[in-house]
């Protein structure tokens, strides 16, 4: 059982480029989340999905989009990357007790 | 006022002592609270969840919740160097968890 996987592990991206961060879980959790973590700012929610086919905006959604075509996958897309999107991105899923399980993270650098 | 507040630290504790981590929150209707541990360069992992007032113990860890005073704490007994990490407090909000900034804990041998 892998839990939650994220890809890529790290990426250096030129500003203005499009980038999709991948997230897959095999726990059959309905809810999934995308966070960014920046030094001094903690974990901030970007987007979430309570179930396949639905998505919602979190605290910092601007510049990001998500889709939830099925239960397992929850990709995060940066349509046109900017340097302020340099961060560590974590995907998470939660079970019925609201416990969230995090993926290993993607370290993204936008130059 | 931040929804969930933690002292960012660093908090330095000698090995074998009790480490006490505190968290306050502003939403009186919150019912579920969580403590996550995050090692440097790694993802957060759940240590404890607590839903009722009082104490909840799991091994060397004790979570304490006081809804009237709106705080939740985590005690780590017999602290070990392997406990050195950042500890994140979170409360259940509307359809999501709200995290504090985390407290960096260092256990000194």
PDB file of C-alpha atoms in Angstrom:
ATOM      1  CA  UNK A   1       0.000   0.000   0.000  1.00  0.00           C
ATOM      2  CA  UNK A   2       1.581   3.271  -1.105  1.00  0.00           C
ATOM      3  CA  UNK A   3      -0.793   5.713   0.611  1.00  0.00           C
ATOM      4  CA  UNK A   4      -0.333   9.008  -1.175  1.00  0.00           C
ATOM      5  CA  UNK A   5       2.194   9.591  -3.896  1.00  0.00           C
ATOM      6  CA  UNK A   6       3.208  12.892  -5.447  1.00  0.00           C
ATOM      7  CA  UNK A   7       5.174  13.660  -8.564  1.00  0.00           C
ATOM      8  CA  UNK A   8       7.561  15.139  -9.303  1.00  0.00           C
ATOM      9  CA  UNK A   9       9.653  15.163  -6.121  1.00  0.00           C
ATOM     10  CA  UNK A  10      11.156  18.467  -7.131  1.00  0.00           C
ATOM     11  CA  UNK A  11      11.061  20.753 -10.118  1.00  0.00           C
ATOM     12  CA  UNK A  12      12.725  23.930 -11.324  1.00  0.00           C
ATOM     13  CA  UNK A  13      10.437  25.870 -13.622  1.00  0.00           C
ATOM     14  CA  UNK A  14      10.785  29.009 -15.697  1.00  0.00           C
ATOM     15  CA  UNK A  15       8.287  31.751 -14.955  1.00  0.00           C
ATOM     16  CA  UNK A  16       5.336  31.725 -17.318  1.00  0.00           C
ATOM     17  CA  UNK A  17       5.427  27.974 -17.878  1.00  0.00           C
ATOM     18  CA  UNK A  18       2.510  25.671 -17.161  1.00  0.00           C
ATOM     19  CA  UNK A  19       3.028  22.934 -14.595  1.00  0.00           C
ATOM     20  CA  UNK A  20       0.889  20.134 -13.204  1.00  0.00           C
ATOM     21  CA  UNK A  21       1.695  18.525  -9.879  1.00  0.00           C
ATOM     22  CA  UNK A  22       0.331  15.019  -9.604  1.00  0.00           C
ATOM     23  CA  UNK A  23      -1.224  13.379  -6.552  1.00  0.00           C
ATOM     24  CA  UNK A  24      -2.595   9.855  -6.275  1.00  0.00           C
ATOM     25  CA  UNK A  25      -3.974   8.010  -3.268  1.00  0.00           C
ATOM     26  CA  UNK A  26      -4.919   4.359  -2.910  1.00  0.00           C
ATOM     27  CA  UNK A  27      -6.846   4.585   0.365  1.00  0.00           C
ATOM     28  CA  UNK A  28     -10.216   5.306  -1.268  1.00  0.00           C
ATOM     29  CA  UNK A  29     -10.564   8.514   0.749  1.00  0.00           C
ATOM     30  CA  UNK A  30     -13.269  10.843  -0.471  1.00  0.00           C
ATOM     31  CA  UNK A  31     -11.612  14.110   0.538  1.00  0.00           C
ATOM     32  CA  UNK A  32      -8.338  15.407  -0.854  1.00  0.00           C
ATOM     33  CA  UNK A  33      -6.401  18.638  -0.359  1.00  0.00           C
ATOM     34  CA  UNK A  34      -3.532  20.687  -1.723  1.00  0.00           C
ATOM     35  CA  UNK A  35      -1.383  22.803   0.614  1.00  0.00           C
ATOM     36  CA  UNK A  36       1.648  24.955   0.160  1.00  0.00           C
ATOM     37  CA  UNK A  37       4.159  25.355   2.950  1.00  0.00           C
ATOM     38  CA  UNK A  38       6.390  28.399   3.198  1.00  0.00           C
ATOM     39  CA  UNK A  39       8.821  29.280   5.943  1.00  0.00           C
ATOM     40  CA  UNK A  40       7.078  31.279   8.645  1.00  0.00           C
ATOM     41  CA  UNK A  41       3.641  30.865   7.089  1.00  0.00           C
ATOM     42  CA  UNK A  42       2.853  27.258   7.906  1.00  0.00           C
ATOM     43  CA  UNK A  43       0.538  25.106   5.825  1.00  0.00           C
ATOM     44  CA  UNK A  44      -1.922  27.036   3.690  1.00  0.00           C
ATOM     45  CA  UNK A  45      -4.789  25.366   1.890  1.00  0.00           C
ATOM     46  CA  UNK A  46      -4.925  25.990  -1.864  1.00  0.00           C
ATOM     47  CA  UNK A  47      -7.846  23.842  -3.027  1.00  0.00           C
ATOM     48  CA  UNK A  48      -9.784  20.897  -1.731  1.00  0.00           C
ATOM     49  CA  UNK A  49     -12.203  18.265  -2.961  1.00  0.00           C
ATOM     50  CA  UNK A  50     -14.755  16.574  -0.733  1.00  0.00           C
ATOM     51  CA  UNK A  51     -15.566  13.896  -3.284  1.00  0.00           C
ATOM     52  CA  UNK A  52     -14.930  13.006  -6.903  1.00  0.00           C
ATOM     53  CA  UNK A  53     -16.442  15.587  -9.227  1.00  0.00           C
ATOM     54  CA  UNK A  54     -16.387  18.467  -6.725  1.00  0.00           C
ATOM     55  CA  UNK A  55     -13.727  21.002  -5.794  1.00  0.00           C
ATOM     56  CA  UNK A  56     -13.508  24.068  -3.576  1.00  0.00           C
ATOM     57  CA  UNK A  57     -11.213  27.014  -2.996  1.00  0.00           C
ATOM     58  CA  UNK A  58      -9.022  27.236   0.044  1.00  0.00           C
ATOM     59  CA  UNK A  59      -7.107  30.094   1.582  1.00  0.00           C
ATOM     60  CA  UNK A  60      -4.734  30.834  -1.341  1.00  0.00           C
ATOM     61  CA  UNK A  61      -6.329  29.601  -4.605  1.00  0.00           C
ATOM     62  CA  UNK A  62      -5.213  32.331  -7.017  1.00  0.00           C
ATOM     63  CA  UNK A  63      -2.987  31.078  -9.821  1.00  0.00           C
ATOM     64  CA  UNK A  64      -3.896  27.436  -9.195  1.00  0.00           C
ATOM     65  CA  UNK A  65      -6.559  25.088 -10.517  1.00  0.00           C
ATOM     66  CA  UNK A  66      -7.546  21.521  -9.655  1.00  0.00           C
ATOM     67  CA  UNK A  67      -9.716  18.761 -11.009  1.00  0.00           C
ATOM     68  CA  UNK A  68     -11.126  15.589  -9.459  1.00  0.00           C
ATOM     69  CA  UNK A  69     -12.180  13.221 -12.206  1.00  0.00           C
ATOM     70  CA  UNK A  70     -12.008  10.163  -9.941  1.00  0.00           C
ATOM     71  CA  UNK A  71     -11.447   9.215  -6.306  1.00  0.00           C
ATOM     72  CA  UNK A  72      -7.741   8.495  -6.581  1.00  0.00           C
ATOM     73  CA  UNK A  73      -6.275  11.459  -8.458  1.00  0.00           C
ATOM     74  CA  UNK A  74      -6.175  15.150  -7.611  1.00  0.00           C
ATOM     75  CA  UNK A  75      -3.793  17.109  -9.881  1.00  0.00           C
ATOM     76  CA  UNK A  76      -2.845  20.724  -9.177  1.00  0.00           C
ATOM     77  CA  UNK A  77      -2.099  22.965 -12.159  1.00  0.00           C
ATOM     78  CA  UNK A  78      -0.203  26.236 -12.264  1.00  0.00           C
ATOM     79  CA  UNK A  79      -1.360  27.831 -15.518  1.00  0.00           C
ATOM     80  CA  UNK A  80       1.447  30.386 -15.709  1.00  0.00           C
ATOM     81  CA  UNK A  81       3.990  30.002 -12.930  1.00  0.00           C
ATOM     82  CA  UNK A  82       5.338  33.035 -11.053  1.00  0.00           C
ATOM     83  CA  UNK A  83       8.285  33.204  -8.624  1.00  0.00           C
ATOM     84  CA  UNK A  84       5.943  33.683  -5.650  1.00  0.00           C
ATOM     85  CA  UNK A  85       4.700  30.150  -6.268  1.00  0.00           C
ATOM     86  CA  UNK A  86       8.078  28.800  -5.220  1.00  0.00           C
ATOM     87  CA  UNK A  87       7.178  26.560  -2.300  1.00  0.00           C
ATOM     88  CA  UNK A  88       6.810  23.016  -1.039  1.00  0.00           C
ATOM     89  CA  UNK A  89       3.473  21.551  -2.082  1.00  0.00           C
ATOM     90  CA  UNK A  90       1.761  18.819  -0.102  1.00  0.00           C
ATOM     91  CA  UNK A  91      -1.199  16.758  -1.180  1.00  0.00           C
ATOM     92  CA  UNK A  92      -3.334  15.127   1.508  1.00  0.00           C
ATOM     93  CA  UNK A  93      -6.398  12.961   1.832  1.00  0.00           C
ATOM     94  CA  UNK A  94      -8.653  12.402   4.802  1.00  0.00           C
ATOM     95  CA  UNK A  95     -10.711   9.592   6.197  1.00  0.00           C
ATOM     96  CA  UNK A  96     -14.069   9.802   7.965  1.00  0.00           C
ATOM     97  CA  UNK A  97     -12.412  10.841  11.243  1.00  0.00           C
ATOM     98  CA  UNK A  98     -11.012  13.960   9.560  1.00  0.00           C
ATOM     99  CA  UNK A  99      -7.488  12.658   9.997  1.00  0.00           C
ATOM    100  CA  UNK A 100      -5.393  13.897   7.108  1.00  0.00           C
ATOM    101  CA  UNK A 101      -2.636  11.843   5.541  1.00  0.00           C
ATOM    102  CA  UNK A 102       0.028  13.707   3.653  1.00  0.00           C
ATOM    103  CA  UNK A 103       2.053  12.847   0.585  1.00  0.00           C
ATOM    104  CA  UNK A 104       5.841  13.288   0.542  1.00  0.00           C
ATOM    105  CA  UNK A 105       5.639  16.731  -1.053  1.00  0.00           C
ATOM    106  CA  UNK A 106       6.883  18.443  -4.205  1.00  0.00           C
ATOM    107  CA  UNK A 107       9.524  21.114  -3.950  1.00  0.00           C
ATOM    108  CA  UNK A 108       8.892  23.673  -6.688  1.00  0.00           C
ATOM    109  CA  UNK A 109      11.207  26.504  -7.652  1.00  0.00           C
ATOM    110  CA  UNK A 110      10.007  29.115 -10.142  1.00  0.00           C
ATOM    111  CA  UNK A 111      12.747  31.273 -11.627  1.00  0.00           C
TER     112      UNK A 111
ATOM    113  CA  UNK B   1      -6.231  37.181  15.471  1.00  0.00           C
ATOM    114  CA  UNK B   2      -5.010  34.007  13.787  1.00  0.00           C
ATOM    115  CA  UNK B   3      -7.439  31.104  13.821  1.00  0.00           C
ATOM    116  CA  UNK B   4      -4.861  28.777  15.359  1.00  0.00           C
ATOM    117  CA  UNK B   5      -1.879  30.199  17.185  1.00  0.00           C
ATOM    118  CA  UNK B   6       1.308  28.512  18.256  1.00  0.00           C
ATOM    119  CA  UNK B   7       4.585  29.815  19.578  1.00  0.00           C
ATOM    120  CA  UNK B   8       6.994  29.262  16.692  1.00  0.00           C
ATOM    121  CA  UNK B   9       9.854  28.537  19.070  1.00  0.00           C
ATOM    122  CA  UNK B  10      12.412  27.172  18.950  1.00  0.00           C
ATOM    123  CA  UNK B  11      11.623  25.334  22.154  1.00  0.00           C
ATOM    124  CA  UNK B  12      14.649  23.643  23.640  1.00  0.00           C
ATOM    125  CA  UNK B  13      14.201  20.816  26.170  1.00  0.00           C
ATOM    126  CA  UNK B  14      16.817  18.532  27.753  1.00  0.00           C
ATOM    127  CA  UNK B  15      16.619  14.836  27.007  1.00  0.00           C
ATOM    128  CA  UNK B  16      14.406  12.987  29.466  1.00  0.00           C
ATOM    129  CA  UNK B  17      12.404  16.064  30.437  1.00  0.00           C
ATOM    130  CA  UNK B  18       8.777  16.875  29.605  1.00  0.00           C
ATOM    131  CA  UNK B  19       8.188  18.974  26.507  1.00  0.00           C
ATOM    132  CA  UNK B  20       5.038  21.081  26.591  1.00  0.00           C
ATOM    133  CA  UNK B  21       3.592  22.470  23.378  1.00  0.00           C
ATOM    134  CA  UNK B  22       0.634  24.834  23.410  1.00  0.00           C
ATOM    135  CA  UNK B  23      -1.945  25.976  20.913  1.00  0.00           C
ATOM    136  CA  UNK B  24      -4.852  28.410  21.159  1.00  0.00           C
ATOM    137  CA  UNK B  25      -7.731  28.810  18.744  1.00  0.00           C
ATOM    138  CA  UNK B  26     -10.354  31.442  18.109  1.00  0.00           C
ATOM    139  CA  UNK B  27     -13.367  29.441  16.916  1.00  0.00           C
ATOM    140  CA  UNK B  28     -15.498  28.339  19.872  1.00  0.00           C
ATOM    141  CA  UNK B  29     -17.447  25.791  17.835  1.00  0.00           C
ATOM    142  CA  UNK B  30     -14.400  23.696  16.927  1.00  0.00           C
ATOM    143  CA  UNK B  31     -14.878  20.088  17.995  1.00  0.00           C
ATOM    144  CA  UNK B  32     -11.869  18.212  16.609  1.00  0.00           C
ATOM    145  CA  UNK B  33      -8.201  18.906  17.183  1.00  0.00           C
ATOM    146  CA  UNK B  34      -5.045  17.301  15.875  1.00  0.00           C
ATOM    147  CA  UNK B  35      -1.330  17.314  16.559  1.00  0.00           C
ATOM    148  CA  UNK B  36       1.031  16.581  13.669  1.00  0.00           C
ATOM    149  CA  UNK B  37       4.781  16.103  13.776  1.00  0.00           C
ATOM    150  CA  UNK B  38       6.949  17.200  10.867  1.00  0.00           C
ATOM    151  CA  UNK B  39      10.603  16.316  10.587  1.00  0.00           C
ATOM    152  CA  UNK B  40      12.779  18.643   8.535  1.00  0.00           C
ATOM    153  CA  UNK B  41      12.276  17.991   4.837  1.00  0.00           C
ATOM    154  CA  UNK B  42       9.451  15.527   5.446  1.00  0.00           C
ATOM    155  CA  UNK B  43       5.669  15.645   5.372  1.00  0.00           C
ATOM    156  CA  UNK B  44       3.463  16.066   8.456  1.00  0.00           C
ATOM    157  CA  UNK B  45       2.338  12.904  10.219  1.00  0.00           C
ATOM    158  CA  UNK B  46      -0.465  12.567  12.751  1.00  0.00           C
ATOM    159  CA  UNK B  47       0.489  12.045  16.386  1.00  0.00           C
ATOM    160  CA  UNK B  48      -2.753  12.582  18.254  1.00  0.00           C
ATOM    161  CA  UNK B  49      -6.344  13.584  17.734  1.00  0.00           C
ATOM    162  CA  UNK B  50      -8.596  14.807  20.527  1.00  0.00           C
ATOM    163  CA  UNK B  51     -12.303  15.582  20.490  1.00  0.00           C
ATOM    164  CA  UNK B  52     -13.360  15.832  24.149  1.00  0.00           C
ATOM    165  CA  UNK B  53     -12.310  18.027  27.026  1.00  0.00           C
ATOM    166  CA  UNK B  54      -9.632  16.523  29.205  1.00  0.00           C
ATOM    167  CA  UNK B  55      -6.574  14.401  28.575  1.00  0.00           C
ATOM    168  CA  UNK B  56      -5.861  11.719  26.032  1.00  0.00           C
ATOM    169  CA  UNK B  57      -2.757   9.612  26.449  1.00  0.00           C
ATOM    170  CA  UNK B  58      -0.871   7.545  23.887  1.00  0.00           C
ATOM    171  CA  UNK B  59       2.476   6.231  25.021  1.00  0.00           C
ATOM    172  CA  UNK B  60       4.748   9.144  25.861  1.00  0.00           C
ATOM    173  CA  UNK B  61       2.303  11.639  24.358  1.00  0.00           C
ATOM    174  CA  UNK B  62      -0.612  13.316  26.129  1.00  0.00           C
ATOM    175  CA  UNK B  63      -2.983  15.712  24.416  1.00  0.00           C
ATOM    176  CA  UNK B  64      -5.006  18.079  26.577  1.00  0.00           C
ATOM    177  CA  UNK B  65      -8.086  19.971  25.438  1.00  0.00           C
ATOM    178  CA  UNK B  66      -9.852  22.800  27.243  1.00  0.00           C
ATOM    179  CA  UNK B  67     -12.710  24.098  25.127  1.00  0.00           C
ATOM    180  CA  UNK B  68     -13.771  26.747  27.633  1.00  0.00           C
ATOM    181  CA  UNK B  69     -10.330  28.342  27.494  1.00  0.00           C
ATOM    182  CA  UNK B  70      -9.869  27.483  23.825  1.00  0.00           C
ATOM    183  CA  UNK B  71      -6.519  25.816  24.083  1.00  0.00           C
ATOM    184  CA  UNK B  72      -5.060  22.445  23.270  1.00  0.00           C
ATOM    185  CA  UNK B  73      -1.664  21.214  24.372  1.00  0.00           C
ATOM    186  CA  UNK B  74       0.685  18.324  23.727  1.00  0.00           C
ATOM    187  CA  UNK B  75       2.958  16.906  26.410  1.00  0.00           C
ATOM    188  CA  UNK B  76       5.864  14.669  25.504  1.00  0.00           C
ATOM    189  CA  UNK B  77       7.248  12.735  28.457  1.00  0.00           C
ATOM    190  CA  UNK B  78      10.792  11.388  28.618  1.00  0.00           C
ATOM    191  CA  UNK B  79      11.767  13.492  25.596  1.00  0.00           C
ATOM    192  CA  UNK B  80      14.163  11.870  23.158  1.00  0.00           C
ATOM    193  CA  UNK B  81      16.423  13.462  20.528  1.00  0.00           C
ATOM    194  CA  UNK B  82      14.211  11.748  17.936  1.00  0.00           C
ATOM    195  CA  UNK B  83      11.342  13.968  19.116  1.00  0.00           C
ATOM    196  CA  UNK B  84      13.142  16.988  17.660  1.00  0.00           C
ATOM    197  CA  UNK B  85      10.781  18.239  14.959  1.00  0.00           C
ATOM    198  CA  UNK B  86       8.176  20.877  14.216  1.00  0.00           C
ATOM    199  CA  UNK B  87       4.795  20.198  15.818  1.00  0.00           C
ATOM    200  CA  UNK B  88       1.684  21.463  14.067  1.00  0.00           C
ATOM    201  CA  UNK B  89      -1.613  22.016  15.829  1.00  0.00           C
ATOM    202  CA  UNK B  90      -4.805  21.890  13.742  1.00  0.00           C
ATOM    203  CA  UNK B  91      -8.514  22.293  14.352  1.00  0.00           C
ATOM    204  CA  UNK B  92     -11.371  21.061  12.224  1.00  0.00           C
ATOM    205  CA  UNK B  93     -12.957  23.962  10.361  1.00  0.00           C
ATOM    206  CA  UNK B  94     -15.630  24.037   7.699  1.00  0.00           C
ATOM    207  CA  UNK B  95     -14.679  21.200   5.339  1.00  0.00           C
ATOM    208  CA  UNK B  96     -10.981  21.511   6.131  1.00  0.00           C
ATOM    209  CA  UNK B  97      -8.323  21.576   8.805  1.00  0.00           C
ATOM    210  CA  UNK B  98      -6.896  24.889   9.932  1.00  0.00           C
ATOM    211  CA  UNK B  99      -3.242  24.642  10.909  1.00  0.00           C
ATOM    212  CA  UNK B 100      -1.109  26.727  13.191  1.00  0.00           C
ATOM    213  CA  UNK B 101       2.341  27.810  12.081  1.00  0.00           C
ATOM    214  CA  UNK B 102       4.005  25.083  14.114  1.00  0.00           C
ATOM    215  CA  UNK B 103       6.438  25.005  17.044  1.00  0.00           C
ATOM    216  CA  UNK B 104       9.981  23.867  16.423  1.00  0.00           C
ATOM    217  CA  UNK B 105      11.122  21.578  19.235  1.00  0.00           C
ATOM    218  CA  UNK B 106      14.733  20.632  19.909  1.00  0.00           C
ATOM    219  CA  UNK B 107      15.638  17.930  22.415  1.00  0.00           C
ATOM    220  CA  UNK B 108      19.173  18.357  23.693  1.00  0.00           C
ATOM    221  CA  UNK B 109      21.118  15.191  24.607  1.00  0.00           C
TER     222      UNK B 109
END
